[in-house]
Amino acid sequence: MLNPATAQAVIDHALFLGADFAELFVEHHQSSSVELLSGNIDKVNSGIDFGIGVRLFFGHKVLYGYTNSTDEEELKRVTSLLAAKDKRDQIANAGALNLSRYQSKHACQQPLSQNPNLEAKIAFLRQCDTAARDEDEKINQFIGRILQREQQVEIFNSTGLHIGDTRHYTRVAATAIAQNGSEQSTGFEAPGALTGWEFNSQLDAKELGHTVAKQAMVKLFAENCPSGEMPVIIGNGFGGVIFHEACGHLLETTSVAKKASVFHDKMGEMIANPVVSAVDDGTMTNEWGSINIDDEGMETQRTQLIKDGKLTSFMVDHMGSLKTGFTPTGSGRRESYKFAPTSRMRNTFIEPGDSSLDEMIASVEKGIYAKKMGGGSVQPGTGEFNFAVQEAYLVENGQVTKPLKSATLISTGPKVLKEISMIGRDFALAAGMCGSVSGSVPTTVGQPALKVDNILVGGN
């Protein structure tokens, strides 16, 4: 996408101007989406974006700019504007660019650039819609969306690195809305994968429609949730969003380097119950949050964050490594060429334990089974969170008794880690998008069902 000779000239220019490190991130991004609303195709969008990000290090200071031009003089102009903010006399030597190659772990059979498969996607959404409405007459709306993306990246830097990658993303989102008089409730699922449109072969359109409709119907006639501190069993899959938001961000050097994380000085210490082991793994085949290389050009890896309750690693990007001394983990990520990379999560999850869901439920005299988590808010630095439960049930005397609505879980990440006493075997993952200072990136959350002995539950 960019002539290596041009890249070398721009990098040499950056170092001549005093930068300690220079990087070019080149991106070609194609996207296509189709949305169904009220039984009709409501939106069909497609587009192509191209640009080049220029990043310079002056000590621990990062300067970043971008352009849509591949012209050498324009790239040098952007570089000069950045360097003028922190120009130094010392001149470093750039390494000669050397193209790196690797074996992609993530097969793609139906890439967007070859065929958008628009008719097949529309047919899939119509099947979802019909199945959702067939579930119950009170399902009065279905919204379906399919997004497919193809992102080509090429990275050059002053260490001599030249490497590229092509990433294929496909995600399906389904929402069902049920109504009974003035009462309304929703169901939602959004599976995704790092692959092409062949992802549809892993999905059953009718099952997806039925699933979101059932979620909506369960909540429509649910009772109000009790309030107070009590044990809560958090379901598998998207239940891992609490660890991601309330703990995962605190283990990124984005916050650790600034000492804005409560875990910044806890390496090697027990920060969780010994039953808890957690991982951030970018190598999982075709998973939504996986990557071959990160957005700094480093091959991805599996990073053990917590082992048997002990903090064993942070997620580390290039600048995070310079600031903290920890070895990079292939975690430097960004939304696009418009963002400088920072340490970010990939596929982040709590590993399976040896308990069963039935055993966990049987151990609760009175509490909540949060089968499906929803969204929430988190206080950066402390991990204080407030998460809605999308599908919840009351547990009484070791039995699940009735569905609940309006349940909210309130606590802090560090506290919850120590309150987890049982972890199940029913491990599952779920796709999501994560926003941070380097934009929004695909990430996967996950866990088996687990029991939190004591957490504040908010209800009506």
Short mmCIF file of C-alpha atoms in Angstrom, two decimals:
data_model
loop_
_atom_site.label_atom_id
_atom_site.label_comp_id
_atom_site.label_asym_id
_atom_site.label_seq_id
_atom_site.Cartn_x
_atom_site.Cartn_y
_atom_site.Cartn_z
CA MET A 1 0.00 0.00 0.00
CA LEU A 2 2.97 2.30 0.62
CA ASN A 3 6.24 2.17 -1.32
CA PRO A 4 8.91 0.93 1.13
CA ALA A 5 11.37 3.47 -0.27
CA THR A 6 8.93 6.24 0.63
CA ALA A 7 8.48 4.79 4.10
CA GLN A 8 12.25 4.59 4.62
CA ALA A 9 12.70 8.21 3.52
CA VAL A 10 10.01 9.47 5.89
CA ILE A 11 11.36 7.49 8.84
CA ASP A 12 14.91 8.72 8.13
CA HIS A 13 13.53 12.27 8.03
CA ALA A 14 11.82 11.79 11.41
CA LEU A 15 15.03 10.61 13.05
CA PHE A 16 17.00 13.42 11.42
CA LEU A 17 14.59 15.79 13.18
CA GLY A 18 15.47 14.21 16.54
CA ALA A 19 12.81 11.58 17.12
CA ASP A 20 13.90 8.53 19.15
CA PHE A 21 11.45 6.28 17.31
CA ALA A 22 9.30 6.71 14.21
CA GLU A 23 6.43 4.60 12.86
CA LEU A 24 4.08 4.64 9.89
CA PHE A 25 0.74 2.81 10.12
CA VAL A 26 -0.96 2.37 6.74
CA GLU A 27 -4.59 1.24 6.59
CA HIS A 28 -7.06 0.35 3.83
CA HIS A 29 -10.48 -0.37 5.34
CA GLN A 30 -13.53 -1.64 3.46
CA SER A 31 -16.88 -2.06 5.21
CA SER A 32 -20.42 -3.16 4.36
CA SER A 33 -23.54 -3.30 6.51
CA VAL A 34 -27.21 -4.12 6.03
CA GLU A 35 -30.00 -3.46 8.55
CA LEU A 36 -33.54 -4.80 8.74
CA LEU A 37 -36.24 -2.89 10.64
CA SER A 38 -40.00 -3.55 10.83
CA GLY A 39 -39.65 -6.40 8.35
CA ASN A 40 -38.01 -4.24 5.70
CA ILE A 41 -34.44 -3.50 4.70
CA ASP A 42 -33.88 -0.10 6.28
CA LYS A 43 -30.22 0.63 5.54
CA VAL A 44 -27.50 -0.65 3.23
CA ASN A 45 -24.13 1.04 3.64
CA SER A 46 -20.66 0.46 2.25
CA GLY A 47 -17.46 2.42 2.14
CA ILE A 48 -13.70 2.49 1.83
CA ASP A 49 -11.32 4.49 4.01
CA PHE A 50 -7.57 4.89 3.56
CA GLY A 51 -4.97 6.73 5.58
CA ILE A 52 -1.52 6.75 7.13
CA GLY A 53 -0.73 7.46 10.77
CA VAL A 54 2.63 8.95 11.73
CA ARG A 55 3.87 8.34 15.29
CA LEU A 56 7.01 9.78 16.84
CA PHE A 57 8.58 9.17 20.25
CA PHE A 58 10.64 11.82 22.01
CA GLY A 59 11.60 10.06 25.21
CA HIS A 60 8.28 9.17 26.82
CA LYS A 61 6.39 11.78 24.82
CA VAL A 62 4.23 10.53 21.92
CA LEU A 63 3.33 12.77 18.98
CA TYR A 64 0.79 11.58 16.41
CA GLY A 65 -0.70 12.79 13.17
CA TYR A 66 -2.27 11.32 10.04
CA THR A 67 -2.95 11.97 6.38
CA ASN A 68 -4.77 10.35 3.45
CA SER A 69 -1.83 10.88 1.10
CA THR A 70 0.96 8.49 0.16
CA ASP A 71 3.06 11.32 -1.25
CA GLU A 72 6.55 11.39 0.29
CA GLU A 73 6.66 15.18 0.64
CA GLU A 74 3.25 15.26 2.33
CA LEU A 75 4.31 12.55 4.80
CA LYS A 76 7.51 14.45 5.52
CA ARG A 77 5.47 17.62 6.06
CA VAL A 78 3.27 15.87 8.65
CA THR A 79 6.41 14.48 10.29
CA SER A 80 8.03 17.91 10.42
CA LEU A 81 4.93 19.45 12.00
CA LEU A 82 4.97 16.79 14.72
CA ALA A 83 8.73 17.00 15.33
CA ALA A 84 8.54 20.78 15.65
CA LYS A 85 6.63 20.27 18.90
CA ASP A 86 9.63 18.55 20.52
CA LYS A 87 12.67 18.90 18.30
CA ARG A 88 16.01 17.60 19.56
CA ASP A 89 19.56 17.78 18.28
CA GLN A 90 20.38 14.11 18.82
CA ILE A 91 20.00 12.08 15.64
CA ALA A 92 19.24 8.34 15.85
CA ASN A 93 19.92 5.84 13.06
CA ALA A 94 17.03 4.06 11.39
CA GLY A 95 17.28 0.35 10.72
CA ALA A 96 16.96 -0.74 7.08
CA LEU A 97 13.40 -1.93 6.41
CA ASN A 98 13.10 -5.71 6.26
CA LEU A 99 9.77 -7.30 5.33
CA SER A 100 8.60 -9.76 8.00
CA ARG A 101 6.35 -12.70 7.16
CA TYR A 102 4.29 -15.09 9.27
CA GLN A 103 1.63 -17.75 8.86
CA SER A 104 -1.89 -16.40 9.39
CA LYS A 105 -3.85 -18.32 12.01
CA HIS A 106 -7.23 -17.11 10.76
CA ALA A 107 -8.65 -18.54 7.54
CA CYS A 108 -11.15 -16.55 5.47
CA GLN A 109 -13.11 -18.20 2.66
CA GLN A 110 -15.59 -15.42 1.76
CA PRO A 111 -13.85 -12.05 2.12
CA LEU A 112 -15.80 -8.84 1.63
CA SER A 113 -13.54 -7.66 -1.21
CA GLN A 114 -14.51 -10.66 -3.35
CA ASN A 115 -18.27 -10.72 -2.73
CA PRO A 116 -20.46 -8.66 -0.36
CA ASN A 117 -23.11 -11.47 -0.35
CA LEU A 118 -25.84 -8.87 0.11
CA GLU A 119 -28.77 -11.08 -0.95
CA ALA A 120 -27.66 -13.91 1.36
CA LYS A 121 -27.36 -11.49 4.28
CA ILE A 122 -30.82 -10.07 3.64
CA ALA A 123 -32.27 -13.59 3.53
CA PHE A 124 -30.57 -14.42 6.83
CA LEU A 125 -32.04 -11.34 8.54
CA ARG A 126 -35.53 -12.10 7.20
CA GLN A 127 -35.32 -15.61 8.66
CA CYS A 128 -34.34 -14.13 12.03
CA ASP A 129 -37.24 -11.69 11.86
CA THR A 130 -39.80 -14.38 11.06
CA ALA A 131 -38.53 -16.68 13.83
CA ALA A 132 -38.62 -13.91 16.43
CA ARG A 133 -42.18 -12.89 15.57
CA ASP A 134 -43.33 -16.53 15.51
CA GLU A 135 -42.17 -16.94 19.12
CA ASP A 136 -45.04 -14.87 20.51
CA GLU A 137 -47.60 -12.35 19.24
CA LYS A 138 -46.27 -9.85 21.79
CA ILE A 139 -43.00 -9.57 19.83
CA ASN A 140 -43.83 -6.37 17.96
CA GLN A 141 -40.43 -5.43 16.58
CA PHE A 142 -37.25 -7.07 15.35
CA ILE A 143 -34.06 -5.24 14.38
CA GLY A 144 -31.28 -7.12 12.62
CA ARG A 145 -27.92 -5.95 11.36
CA ILE A 146 -24.97 -7.62 9.66
CA LEU A 147 -21.60 -5.89 9.48
CA GLN A 148 -18.65 -7.16 7.47
CA ARG A 149 -15.25 -5.47 7.37
CA GLU A 150 -11.91 -6.04 5.69
CA GLN A 151 -8.97 -4.17 7.19
CA GLN A 152 -5.55 -4.23 5.52
CA VAL A 153 -2.70 -2.76 7.54
CA GLU A 154 0.99 -2.20 6.85
CA ILE A 155 3.46 -1.06 9.51
CA PHE A 156 6.92 0.44 9.12
CA ASN A 157 9.14 1.65 11.96
CA SER A 158 12.64 2.87 12.70
CA THR A 159 13.82 -0.48 14.11
CA GLY A 160 13.64 -1.79 10.52
CA LEU A 161 10.23 -3.44 10.89
CA HIS A 162 8.04 -3.82 7.80
CA ILE A 163 5.03 -6.06 8.26
CA GLY A 164 1.40 -6.28 7.13
CA ASP A 165 -1.85 -8.04 7.91
CA THR A 166 -5.38 -8.45 6.52
CA ARG A 167 -8.22 -8.81 9.01
CA HIS A 168 -11.70 -10.03 8.12
CA TYR A 169 -14.54 -9.29 10.54
CA THR A 170 -18.18 -10.42 10.43
CA ARG A 171 -20.79 -9.70 13.08
CA VAL A 172 -24.55 -10.25 13.31
CA ALA A 173 -26.70 -8.26 15.76
CA ALA A 174 -30.30 -9.20 16.59
CA THR A 175 -32.77 -7.34 18.82
CA ALA A 176 -36.33 -8.39 19.64
CA ILE A 177 -38.80 -6.07 21.38
CA ALA A 178 -41.85 -7.39 23.25
CA GLN A 179 -44.75 -5.24 24.42
CA ASN A 180 -47.68 -5.81 26.74
CA GLY A 181 -49.70 -2.65 27.20
CA SER A 182 -47.30 0.01 28.40
CA GLU A 183 -44.68 -2.57 29.41
CA GLN A 184 -41.81 -3.19 27.02
CA SER A 185 -38.73 -5.42 27.12
CA THR A 186 -35.90 -6.42 24.79
CA GLY A 187 -33.68 -9.36 23.94
CA PHE A 188 -30.29 -8.99 22.29
CA GLU A 189 -27.51 -11.17 20.85
CA ALA A 190 -24.55 -10.14 18.66
CA PRO A 191 -22.19 -12.98 17.72
CA GLY A 192 -19.08 -12.14 15.72
CA ALA A 193 -15.85 -13.68 14.43
CA LEU A 194 -12.55 -12.84 12.76
CA THR A 195 -13.58 -14.40 9.47
CA GLY A 196 -15.59 -13.79 6.30
CA TRP A 197 -19.25 -14.35 5.51
CA GLU A 198 -18.76 -18.12 5.96
CA PHE A 199 -19.40 -17.25 9.63
CA ASN A 200 -23.10 -17.65 8.81
CA SER A 201 -22.57 -21.41 8.58
CA GLN A 202 -21.92 -21.40 12.34
CA LEU A 203 -25.20 -19.60 13.00
CA ASP A 204 -28.82 -20.71 12.81
CA ALA A 205 -30.95 -17.73 11.79
CA LYS A 206 -34.14 -19.22 13.25
CA GLU A 207 -32.42 -20.10 16.53
CA LEU A 208 -31.00 -16.58 16.81
CA GLY A 209 -34.45 -15.08 16.27
CA HIS A 210 -36.02 -17.43 18.82
CA THR A 211 -33.29 -16.70 21.39
CA VAL A 212 -33.71 -12.92 21.41
CA ALA A 213 -37.50 -13.25 21.40
CA LYS A 214 -37.42 -15.59 24.41
CA GLN A 215 -35.18 -13.15 26.28
CA ALA A 216 -37.65 -10.35 25.64
CA MET A 217 -40.65 -12.45 26.70
CA VAL A 218 -39.01 -13.64 29.94
CA LYS A 219 -38.44 -10.06 31.06
CA LEU A 220 -41.86 -8.82 29.93
CA PHE A 221 -43.65 -10.62 32.77
CA ALA A 222 -40.77 -10.70 35.25
CA GLU A 223 -41.06 -9.46 38.83
CA ASN A 224 -39.07 -6.63 40.39
CA CYS A 225 -35.63 -7.54 41.68
CA PRO A 226 -34.90 -7.41 45.43
CA SER A 227 -32.18 -5.03 46.63
CA GLY A 228 -29.27 -5.50 49.00
CA GLU A 229 -26.04 -7.44 49.37
CA MET A 230 -26.37 -11.09 48.42
CA PRO A 231 -24.66 -13.92 46.53
CA VAL A 232 -24.92 -13.72 42.75
CA ILE A 233 -24.18 -16.33 40.13
CA ILE A 234 -23.03 -14.65 36.91
CA GLY A 235 -23.68 -16.62 33.74
CA ASN A 236 -21.10 -17.72 31.21
CA GLY A 237 -20.10 -15.94 28.00
CA PHE A 238 -20.97 -12.25 28.13
CA GLY A 239 -20.88 -12.42 31.93
CA GLY A 240 -17.15 -11.86 31.39
CA VAL A 241 -17.90 -8.21 30.54
CA ILE A 242 -17.56 -7.39 34.25
CA PHE A 243 -13.99 -8.72 34.38
CA HIS A 244 -13.19 -6.95 31.11
CA GLU A 245 -14.47 -3.55 32.18
CA ALA A 246 -13.84 -3.53 35.93
CA CYS A 247 -10.53 -5.43 36.01
CA GLY A 248 -9.11 -5.81 32.51
CA HIS A 249 -8.62 -2.10 31.88
CA LEU A 250 -6.77 -1.85 35.18
CA LEU A 251 -4.24 -4.38 33.86
CA GLU A 252 -3.37 -2.39 30.73
CA THR A 253 -0.18 -0.33 30.86
CA THR A 254 -2.31 2.53 29.53
CA SER A 255 -3.43 2.98 33.15
CA VAL A 256 -0.60 1.12 34.94
CA ALA A 257 2.12 3.45 33.60
CA LYS A 258 0.27 6.48 34.99
CA LYS A 259 -0.32 4.70 38.33
CA ALA A 260 -4.00 5.25 37.64
CA SER A 261 -4.71 1.57 38.32
CA VAL A 262 -5.11 0.09 41.79
CA PHE A 263 -3.02 -2.85 40.52
CA HIS A 264 -0.03 -0.82 39.29
CA ASP A 265 2.21 -2.03 42.16
CA LYS A 266 0.64 -5.46 42.79
CA MET A 267 2.68 -7.65 40.41
CA GLY A 268 3.23 -11.06 42.01
CA GLU A 269 0.65 -10.44 44.73
CA MET A 270 -2.67 -12.19 45.38
CA ILE A 271 -5.36 -9.94 43.92
CA ALA A 272 -8.12 -12.55 43.58
CA ASN A 273 -9.50 -15.67 45.18
CA PRO A 274 -7.17 -18.64 44.40
CA VAL A 275 -9.88 -20.20 42.20
CA VAL A 276 -9.48 -17.33 39.71
CA SER A 277 -7.15 -17.53 36.70
CA ALA A 278 -7.54 -15.01 33.87
CA VAL A 279 -6.05 -14.73 30.39
CA ASP A 280 -5.86 -12.27 27.50
CA ASP A 281 -5.24 -14.34 24.37
CA GLY A 282 -4.88 -12.91 20.88
CA THR A 283 -4.03 -16.25 19.26
CA MET A 284 -7.43 -18.02 19.41
CA THR A 285 -8.39 -19.14 15.91
CA ASN A 286 -10.94 -16.87 14.20
CA GLU A 287 -12.17 -15.38 17.47
CA TRP A 288 -13.59 -11.85 17.22
CA GLY A 289 -10.82 -10.27 19.33
CA SER A 290 -7.93 -12.21 17.78
CA ILE A 291 -5.15 -10.73 15.62
CA ASN A 292 -2.07 -12.09 13.85
CA ILE A 293 -0.06 -9.01 14.76
CA ASP A 294 -0.95 -6.04 16.91
CA ASP A 295 -1.13 -2.51 15.53
CA GLU A 296 2.54 -1.96 16.32
CA GLY A 297 3.58 -4.97 14.23
CA MET A 298 4.31 -7.43 17.04
CA GLU A 299 3.00 -10.98 16.69
CA THR A 300 0.22 -11.61 19.15
CA GLN A 301 0.44 -14.01 22.08
CA ARG A 302 -1.40 -15.58 24.99
CA THR A 303 -0.88 -13.54 28.17
CA GLN A 304 -1.62 -15.08 31.58
CA LEU A 305 -2.86 -12.11 33.62
CA ILE A 306 -3.85 -13.89 36.82
CA LYS A 307 -2.85 -17.41 37.88
CA ASP A 308 -4.52 -19.02 40.91
CA GLY A 309 -5.35 -15.56 42.25
CA LYS A 310 -1.87 -14.06 41.72
CA LEU A 311 -1.19 -11.16 39.34
CA THR A 312 1.31 -12.48 36.78
CA SER A 313 1.29 -10.01 33.87
CA PHE A 314 0.00 -6.75 32.49
CA MET A 315 -1.02 -6.07 28.87
CA VAL A 316 1.89 -4.08 27.47
CA ASP A 317 2.36 -1.95 24.35
CA HIS A 318 5.62 -0.38 23.08
CA MET A 319 5.37 2.92 24.99
CA GLY A 320 3.94 1.11 28.00
CA SER A 321 7.03 -1.07 28.01
CA LEU A 322 9.33 1.96 27.91
CA LYS A 323 7.49 3.55 30.83
CA THR A 324 7.09 0.48 33.05
CA GLY A 325 9.95 -1.85 32.07
CA PHE A 326 7.57 -4.75 31.38
CA THR A 327 8.05 -6.76 28.17
CA PRO A 328 5.57 -5.99 25.34
CA THR A 329 2.79 -8.56 24.98
CA GLY A 330 1.53 -7.78 21.46
CA SER A 331 -1.31 -5.72 22.93
CA GLY A 332 -0.85 -2.42 21.08
CA ARG A 333 -4.16 -1.74 19.33
CA ARG A 334 -6.03 1.13 17.67
CA GLU A 335 -9.34 1.67 15.92
CA SER A 336 -7.80 3.05 12.74
CA TYR A 337 -4.98 5.17 11.31
CA LYS A 338 -6.59 8.16 13.06
CA PHE A 339 -5.50 6.85 16.48
CA ALA A 340 -2.15 6.20 18.13
CA PRO A 341 -2.04 2.66 19.59
CA THR A 342 -2.16 1.88 23.31
CA SER A 343 -2.31 -1.34 25.31
CA ARG A 344 -5.70 -2.98 24.78
CA MET A 345 -7.44 -6.28 25.43
CA ARG A 346 -8.00 -8.97 22.76
CA ASN A 347 -9.87 -12.14 23.94
CA THR A 348 -10.03 -11.68 27.71
CA PHE A 349 -11.57 -14.30 29.95
CA ILE A 350 -11.65 -16.14 33.25
CA GLU A 351 -10.55 -19.74 32.78
CA PRO A 352 -12.80 -22.74 33.60
CA GLY A 353 -12.99 -24.17 37.11
CA ASP A 354 -14.30 -27.45 38.48
CA SER A 355 -17.81 -26.57 39.71
CA SER A 356 -21.13 -27.03 37.95
CA LEU A 357 -23.87 -24.44 37.56
CA ASP A 358 -26.23 -26.71 39.51
CA GLU A 359 -23.75 -26.87 42.41
CA MET A 360 -23.48 -23.09 42.49
CA ILE A 361 -27.24 -22.61 42.48
CA ALA A 362 -27.66 -25.28 45.17
CA SER A 363 -25.23 -23.37 47.42
CA VAL A 364 -27.36 -20.19 47.45
CA GLU A 365 -30.09 -19.73 50.05
CA LYS A 366 -31.28 -16.43 48.60
CA GLY A 367 -29.63 -14.60 45.74
CA ILE A 368 -29.65 -13.86 42.02
CA TYR A 369 -28.74 -15.82 38.93
CA ALA A 370 -27.57 -13.22 36.38
CA LYS A 371 -27.86 -15.44 33.33
CA LYS A 372 -27.13 -12.72 30.77
CA MET A 373 -25.28 -9.46 31.46
CA GLY A 374 -25.98 -6.15 29.74
CA GLY A 375 -24.13 -2.86 29.60
CA GLY A 376 -22.88 -0.69 32.41
CA SER A 377 -20.47 1.99 33.53
CA VAL A 378 -17.05 1.78 35.17
CA GLN A 379 -14.96 4.35 37.02
CA PRO A 380 -11.44 4.36 35.50
CA GLY A 381 -8.65 3.76 37.99
CA THR A 382 -10.72 2.15 40.74
CA GLY A 383 -12.84 -0.33 38.78
CA GLU A 384 -16.05 0.79 40.50
CA PHE A 385 -18.87 -0.50 38.32
CA ASN A 386 -22.61 -0.48 37.82
CA PHE A 387 -23.85 -3.19 35.43
CA ALA A 388 -27.37 -4.01 34.28
CA VAL A 389 -28.42 -7.65 34.07
CA GLN A 390 -30.20 -8.41 30.82
CA GLU A 391 -31.73 -11.70 32.02
CA ALA A 392 -31.98 -12.46 35.75
CA TYR A 393 -33.67 -15.01 38.01
CA LEU A 394 -34.30 -15.25 41.74
CA VAL A 395 -32.61 -18.12 43.55
CA GLU A 396 -34.29 -19.38 46.75
CA ASN A 397 -33.23 -22.36 48.85
CA GLY A 398 -30.94 -23.68 46.13
CA GLN A 399 -33.54 -23.42 43.36
CA VAL A 400 -34.15 -20.99 40.50
CA THR A 401 -37.70 -19.79 41.16
CA LYS A 402 -38.76 -16.84 38.96
CA PRO A 403 -37.51 -14.31 36.43
CA LEU A 404 -36.60 -10.78 37.51
CA LYS A 405 -36.26 -7.43 35.82
CA SER A 406 -34.28 -4.26 36.48
CA ALA A 407 -31.43 -6.04 38.28
CA THR A 408 -28.17 -4.09 38.67
CA LEU A 409 -24.82 -5.27 40.06
CA ILE A 410 -22.74 -2.69 41.94
CA SER A 411 -19.20 -3.21 43.26
CA THR A 412 -15.54 -2.78 42.32
CA GLY A 413 -13.35 -5.02 40.19
CA PRO A 414 -10.75 -5.63 42.92
CA LYS A 415 -13.47 -6.54 45.44
CA VAL A 416 -15.32 -8.89 43.08
CA LEU A 417 -12.12 -10.80 42.27
CA LYS A 418 -11.80 -11.73 45.94
CA GLU A 419 -15.50 -12.58 46.34
CA ILE A 420 -15.49 -15.24 43.59
CA SER A 421 -15.65 -18.61 45.34
CA MET A 422 -16.81 -21.06 42.66
CA ILE A 423 -16.08 -21.25 38.92
CA GLY A 424 -17.91 -23.53 36.53
CA ARG A 425 -16.93 -25.74 33.63
CA ASP A 426 -19.34 -24.24 31.06
CA PHE A 427 -16.84 -21.89 29.44
CA ALA A 428 -18.09 -19.62 26.65
CA LEU A 429 -17.00 -16.48 24.80
CA ALA A 430 -18.95 -13.50 23.47
CA ALA A 431 -18.08 -10.73 21.01
CA GLY A 432 -18.07 -7.05 21.89
CA MET A 433 -16.54 -3.67 21.12
CA CYS A 434 -14.22 -1.92 23.57
CA GLY A 435 -13.68 1.83 23.66
CA SER A 436 -10.61 3.53 25.09
CA VAL A 437 -8.12 6.28 24.25
CA SER A 438 -7.12 4.52 21.01
CA GLY A 439 -10.70 4.22 19.79
CA SER A 440 -13.08 1.28 19.53
CA VAL A 441 -11.65 -2.19 18.79
CA PRO A 442 -13.13 -5.71 18.52
CA THR A 443 -12.68 -7.64 21.76
CA THR A 444 -14.02 -10.89 23.14
CA VAL A 445 -15.11 -11.42 26.72
CA GLY A 446 -15.72 -14.76 28.37
CA GLN A 447 -15.96 -16.98 31.40
CA PRO A 448 -17.77 -20.02 32.75
CA ALA A 449 -20.62 -19.36 35.16
CA LEU A 450 -19.20 -18.24 38.50
CA LYS A 451 -20.41 -17.47 42.00
CA VAL A 452 -19.74 -14.15 43.72
CA ASP A 453 -20.37 -14.65 47.43
CA ASN A 454 -21.41 -11.09 48.18
CA ILE A 455 -22.24 -8.18 45.89
CA LEU A 456 -24.65 -5.26 46.06
CA VAL A 457 -27.74 -5.82 43.93
CA GLY A 458 -29.94 -2.90 42.96
CA GLY A 459 -33.57 -3.48 42.02
CA ASN A 460 -37.03 -1.98 42.29
#
